[in-house]
Coordinates of C-alpha atoms and ligand atoms in Angstrom, one line a residue:
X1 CA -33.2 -46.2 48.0
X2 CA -30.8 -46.8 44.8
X3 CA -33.2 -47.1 41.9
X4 CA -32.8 -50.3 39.8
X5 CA -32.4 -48.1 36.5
X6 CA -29.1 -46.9 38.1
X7 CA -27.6 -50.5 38.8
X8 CA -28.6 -51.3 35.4
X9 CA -26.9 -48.4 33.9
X10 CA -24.1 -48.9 36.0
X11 CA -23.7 -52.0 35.4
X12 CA -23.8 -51.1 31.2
X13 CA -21.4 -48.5 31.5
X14 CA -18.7 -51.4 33.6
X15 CA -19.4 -53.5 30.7
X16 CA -18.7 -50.9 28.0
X17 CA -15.4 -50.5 29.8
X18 CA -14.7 -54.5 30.5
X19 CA -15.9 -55.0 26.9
X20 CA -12.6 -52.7 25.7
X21 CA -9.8 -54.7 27.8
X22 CA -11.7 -58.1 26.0
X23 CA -11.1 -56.5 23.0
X24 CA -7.1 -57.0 24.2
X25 CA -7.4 -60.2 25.4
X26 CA -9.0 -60.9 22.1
X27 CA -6.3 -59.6 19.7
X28 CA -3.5 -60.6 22.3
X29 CA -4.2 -63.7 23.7
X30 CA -3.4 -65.5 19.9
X31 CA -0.4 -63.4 19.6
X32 CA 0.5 -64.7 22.8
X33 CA 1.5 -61.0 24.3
X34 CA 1.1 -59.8 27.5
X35 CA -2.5 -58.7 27.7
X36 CA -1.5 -55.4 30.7
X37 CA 1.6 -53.9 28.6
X38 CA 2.7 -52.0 26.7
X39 CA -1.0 -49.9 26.5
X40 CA -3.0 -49.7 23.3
X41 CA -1.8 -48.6 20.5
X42 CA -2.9 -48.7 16.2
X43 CA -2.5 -52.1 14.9
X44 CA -0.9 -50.3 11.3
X45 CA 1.5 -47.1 12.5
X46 CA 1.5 -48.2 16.0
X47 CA 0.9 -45.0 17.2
X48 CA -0.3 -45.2 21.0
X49 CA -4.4 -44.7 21.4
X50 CA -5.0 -41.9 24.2
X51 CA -7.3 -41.8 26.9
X52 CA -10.1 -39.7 24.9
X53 CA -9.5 -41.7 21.7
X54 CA -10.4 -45.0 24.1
X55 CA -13.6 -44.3 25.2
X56 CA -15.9 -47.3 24.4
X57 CA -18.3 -46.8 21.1
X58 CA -17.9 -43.2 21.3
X59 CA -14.4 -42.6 20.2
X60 CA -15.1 -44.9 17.3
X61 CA -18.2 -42.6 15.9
X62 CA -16.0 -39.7 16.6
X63 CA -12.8 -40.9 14.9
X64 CA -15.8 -42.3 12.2
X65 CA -13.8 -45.8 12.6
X66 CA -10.2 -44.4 11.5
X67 CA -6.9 -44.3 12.9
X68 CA -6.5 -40.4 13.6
X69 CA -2.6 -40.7 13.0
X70 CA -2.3 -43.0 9.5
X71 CA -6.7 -43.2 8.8
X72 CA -6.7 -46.9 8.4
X73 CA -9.6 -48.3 9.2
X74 CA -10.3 -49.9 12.8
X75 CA -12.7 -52.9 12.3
X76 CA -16.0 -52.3 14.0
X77 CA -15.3 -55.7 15.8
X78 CA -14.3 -53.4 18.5
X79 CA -17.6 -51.3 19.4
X80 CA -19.5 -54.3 18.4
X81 CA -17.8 -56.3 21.5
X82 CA -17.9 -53.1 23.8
X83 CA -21.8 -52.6 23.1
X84 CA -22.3 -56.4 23.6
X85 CA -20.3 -56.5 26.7
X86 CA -22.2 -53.6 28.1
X87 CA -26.0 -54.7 26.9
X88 CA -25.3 -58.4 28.5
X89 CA -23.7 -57.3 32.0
X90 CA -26.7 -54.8 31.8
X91 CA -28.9 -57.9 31.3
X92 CA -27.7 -59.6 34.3
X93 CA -28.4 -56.7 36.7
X94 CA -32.2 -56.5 35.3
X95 CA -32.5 -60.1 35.4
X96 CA -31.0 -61.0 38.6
X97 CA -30.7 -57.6 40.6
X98 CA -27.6 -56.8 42.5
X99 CA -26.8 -60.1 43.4
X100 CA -24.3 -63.4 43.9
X101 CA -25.8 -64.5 40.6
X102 CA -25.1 -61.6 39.1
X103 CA -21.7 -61.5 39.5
X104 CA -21.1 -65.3 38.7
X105 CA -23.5 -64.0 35.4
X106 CA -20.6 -61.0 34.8
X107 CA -17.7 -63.0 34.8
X108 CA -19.1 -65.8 32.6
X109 CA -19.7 -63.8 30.3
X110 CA -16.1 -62.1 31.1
X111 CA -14.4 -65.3 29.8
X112 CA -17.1 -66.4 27.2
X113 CA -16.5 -62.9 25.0
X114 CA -13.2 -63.3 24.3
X115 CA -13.4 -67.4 24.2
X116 CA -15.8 -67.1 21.7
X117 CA -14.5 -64.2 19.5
X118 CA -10.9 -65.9 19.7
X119 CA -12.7 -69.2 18.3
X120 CA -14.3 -67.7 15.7
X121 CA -10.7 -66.4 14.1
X122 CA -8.2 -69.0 14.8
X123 CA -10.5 -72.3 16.1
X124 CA -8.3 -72.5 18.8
X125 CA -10.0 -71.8 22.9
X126 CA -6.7 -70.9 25.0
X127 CA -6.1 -72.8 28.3
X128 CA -4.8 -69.8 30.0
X129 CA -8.9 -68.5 29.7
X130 CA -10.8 -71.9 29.9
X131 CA -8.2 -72.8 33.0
X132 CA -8.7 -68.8 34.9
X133 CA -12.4 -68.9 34.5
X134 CA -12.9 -72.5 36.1
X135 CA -10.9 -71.1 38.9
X136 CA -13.1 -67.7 38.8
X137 CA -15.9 -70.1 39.1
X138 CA -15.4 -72.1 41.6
X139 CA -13.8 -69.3 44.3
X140 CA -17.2 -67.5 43.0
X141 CA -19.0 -70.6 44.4
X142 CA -16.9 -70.7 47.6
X143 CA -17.4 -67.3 48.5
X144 CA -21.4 -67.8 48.7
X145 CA -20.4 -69.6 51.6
X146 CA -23.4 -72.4 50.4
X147 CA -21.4 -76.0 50.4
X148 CA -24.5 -77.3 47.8
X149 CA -23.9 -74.3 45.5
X150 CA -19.9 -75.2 45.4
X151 CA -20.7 -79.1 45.1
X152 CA -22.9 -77.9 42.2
X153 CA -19.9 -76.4 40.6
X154 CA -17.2 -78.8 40.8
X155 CA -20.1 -81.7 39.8
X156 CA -21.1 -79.4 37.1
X157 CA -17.4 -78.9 35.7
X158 CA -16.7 -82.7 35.7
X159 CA -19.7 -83.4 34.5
X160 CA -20.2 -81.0 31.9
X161 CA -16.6 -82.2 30.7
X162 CA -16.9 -85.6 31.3
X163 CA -20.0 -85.6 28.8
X164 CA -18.6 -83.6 26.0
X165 CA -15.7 -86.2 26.1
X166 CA -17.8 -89.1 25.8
X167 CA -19.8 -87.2 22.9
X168 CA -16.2 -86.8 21.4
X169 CA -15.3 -90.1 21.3
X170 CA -18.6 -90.9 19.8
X171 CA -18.3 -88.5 17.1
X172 CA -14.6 -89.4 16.2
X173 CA -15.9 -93.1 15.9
X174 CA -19.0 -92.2 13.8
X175 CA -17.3 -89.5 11.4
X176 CA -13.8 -91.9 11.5
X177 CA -12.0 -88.4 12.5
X178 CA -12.0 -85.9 15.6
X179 CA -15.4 -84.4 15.8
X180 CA -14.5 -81.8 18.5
X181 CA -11.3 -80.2 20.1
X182 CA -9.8 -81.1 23.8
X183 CA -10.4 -77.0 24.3
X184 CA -14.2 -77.5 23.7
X185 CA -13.6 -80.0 26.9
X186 CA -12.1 -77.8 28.6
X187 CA -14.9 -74.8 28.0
X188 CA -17.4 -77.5 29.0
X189 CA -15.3 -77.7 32.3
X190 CA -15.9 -74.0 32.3
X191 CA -19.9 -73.6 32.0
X192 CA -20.4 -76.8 33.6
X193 CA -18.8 -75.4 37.3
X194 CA -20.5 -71.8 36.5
X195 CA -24.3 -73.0 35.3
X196 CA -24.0 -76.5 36.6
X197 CA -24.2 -80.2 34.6
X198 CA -27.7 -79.7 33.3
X199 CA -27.9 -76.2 31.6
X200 CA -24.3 -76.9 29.9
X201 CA -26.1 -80.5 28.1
X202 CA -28.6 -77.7 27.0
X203 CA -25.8 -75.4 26.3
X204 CA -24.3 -78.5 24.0
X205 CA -27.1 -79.3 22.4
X206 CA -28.4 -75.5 21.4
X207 CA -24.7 -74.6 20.6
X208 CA -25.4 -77.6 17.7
X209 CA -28.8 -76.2 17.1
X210 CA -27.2 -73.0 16.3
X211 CA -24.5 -74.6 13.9
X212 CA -27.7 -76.3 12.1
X213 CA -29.7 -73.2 11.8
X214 CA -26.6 -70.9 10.5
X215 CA -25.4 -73.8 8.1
X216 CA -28.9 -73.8 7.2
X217 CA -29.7 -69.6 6.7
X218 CA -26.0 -69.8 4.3
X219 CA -27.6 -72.8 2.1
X220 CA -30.4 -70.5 1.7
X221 CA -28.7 -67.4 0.8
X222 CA -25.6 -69.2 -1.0
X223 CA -27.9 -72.2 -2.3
X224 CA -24.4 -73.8 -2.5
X225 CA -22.4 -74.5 0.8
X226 CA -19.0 -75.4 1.2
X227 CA -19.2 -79.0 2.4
X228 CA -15.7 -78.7 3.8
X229 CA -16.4 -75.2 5.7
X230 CA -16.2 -75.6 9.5
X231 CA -18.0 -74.2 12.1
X232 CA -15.7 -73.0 15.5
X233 CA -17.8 -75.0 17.6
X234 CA -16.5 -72.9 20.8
X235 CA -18.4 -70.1 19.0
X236 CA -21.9 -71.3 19.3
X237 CA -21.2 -73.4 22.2
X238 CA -20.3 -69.7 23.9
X239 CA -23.6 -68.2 22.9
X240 CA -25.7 -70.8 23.7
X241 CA -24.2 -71.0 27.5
X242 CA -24.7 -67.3 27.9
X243 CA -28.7 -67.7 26.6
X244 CA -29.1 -70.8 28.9
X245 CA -27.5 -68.8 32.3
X246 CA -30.1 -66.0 31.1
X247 CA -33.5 -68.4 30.5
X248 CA -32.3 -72.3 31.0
X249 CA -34.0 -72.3 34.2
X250 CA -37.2 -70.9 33.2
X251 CA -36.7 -73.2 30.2
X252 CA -36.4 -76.4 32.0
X253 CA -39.5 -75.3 34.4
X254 CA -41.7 -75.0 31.1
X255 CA -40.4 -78.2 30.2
X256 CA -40.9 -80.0 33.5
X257 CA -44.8 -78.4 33.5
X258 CA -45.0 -79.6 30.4
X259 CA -44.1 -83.3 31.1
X260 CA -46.4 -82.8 34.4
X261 CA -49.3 -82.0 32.8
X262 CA -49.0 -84.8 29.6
X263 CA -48.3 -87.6 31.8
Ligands
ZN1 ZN1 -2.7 -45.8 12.8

């Protein structure tokens, strides 16, 4: 019998490795470069990186985050995405075992890295990712072979961006100027087929919830913030669909119990 520990750390060590090509995508994407060629290579003396000097995390604690040809600095953006990559794909397996839901769990969070990362440096979410991961998404609910599970994903992608572009609209006429991007739409599109209509409104609202609390935490620390400083809403709105696929469910259970037992 294959112990669980294994898939687990199997599943980690895929993620350290998936969680170094996002770190392409990432810088790439915005650059609008191909994300397969040429290979990687130092962003200063573009000297090419080699195979041992490419090994998530570790070549960055050996190289002590420095470029081994010109010693510039490498930002420790890139073990920070590799470790998360891995700890969240190793997540999944010990949450949902080695499983349908685990794989439509991996490739979420697949497009979400990079979606939200890219956000949070030029407020922009790219169509090519938000457009490739509703497709991942709904061939992910085709090949479960359940017609309810791929009803719930194309209900959930219209929904999910149907709503956020009624919320727009709303906002632009309450704060008399656009509240939200057309990409946040088109993410919405994107957790709505993957987690359905339901957890991406919780998504929504706890990607705001965030926003409140970090504007909140920097008032604190700052005591004066920027009243012009914006938040990439993408960002949260990521992070908050990657803690609803992980415990929405068992959230709206506690909820529904709750509601049971005060009415
Ligand atoms: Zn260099």
């Amino acid at each position: 019998m294959w112990p669980e520990s294994i898939s687990i750390f199997v599943a980690v060590v895929f993620g350290l490795i998936v969680g170094s090509f996002l770190n392409v995508v990432i810088v790439r994407i915005p650059q609008g470069k191909s994300i397969i060629f040429p290979s990687s290579h130092c962003p200063y003396c573009e000297t090419p990186i080699r195979w041992w000097q490419n090994i998530p995390i570790l070549s960055f604690i050996l190289l002590r985050g420095r470029c081994s040809e010109c010693r510039k600095s490498i930002s420790w953006r890139y073990p920070l995405v590799e470790g998360l990559t891995g700890l969240l794909f190793g997540y999944s397996v010990l949450l949902f075992g080695i499983s349908l839901n685990s794989a439509i769990a991996i490739v979420l969070i697949g497009f979400l890295i990079p979606i939200a990362f890219i956000d949070y440096d030029e407020f922009l979410i790219f169509d090519v990712l938000s457009y490739s991961g509703i497709v991942a998404g709904l061939l992910l609910s085709a090949v479960s072979m359940n017609f309810s599970i791929l009803i719930s994903a194309i209900i959930g992608g219209i929904v999910g961006a149907g709503s956020l572009l009624v919320i727009r609209g709303l906002g632009n006429i309450l704060f008399r100027k656009e509240s939200m991007g057309l990409g946040d739409i088109k993410l919405a599109g994107l957790i709505g087929v993957f987690l359905g209509w339901q957890l991406t409104l919780l998504s929504f609202f706890f990607g705001a919830v965030l926003i409140v609390l970090v504007y909140a935490i920097k008032a604190v620390i700052r005591f004066h913030p920027r009243p012009d400083e914006r938040y990439p809403f993408g960002f949260y709105f990521s992070w908050a669909a990657i803690g609803m696929l992980f415990w929405g469910n068992k959230l709206m259970e506690i909820y529904l119990n709750f509601l049971h037992l005060s009415s």
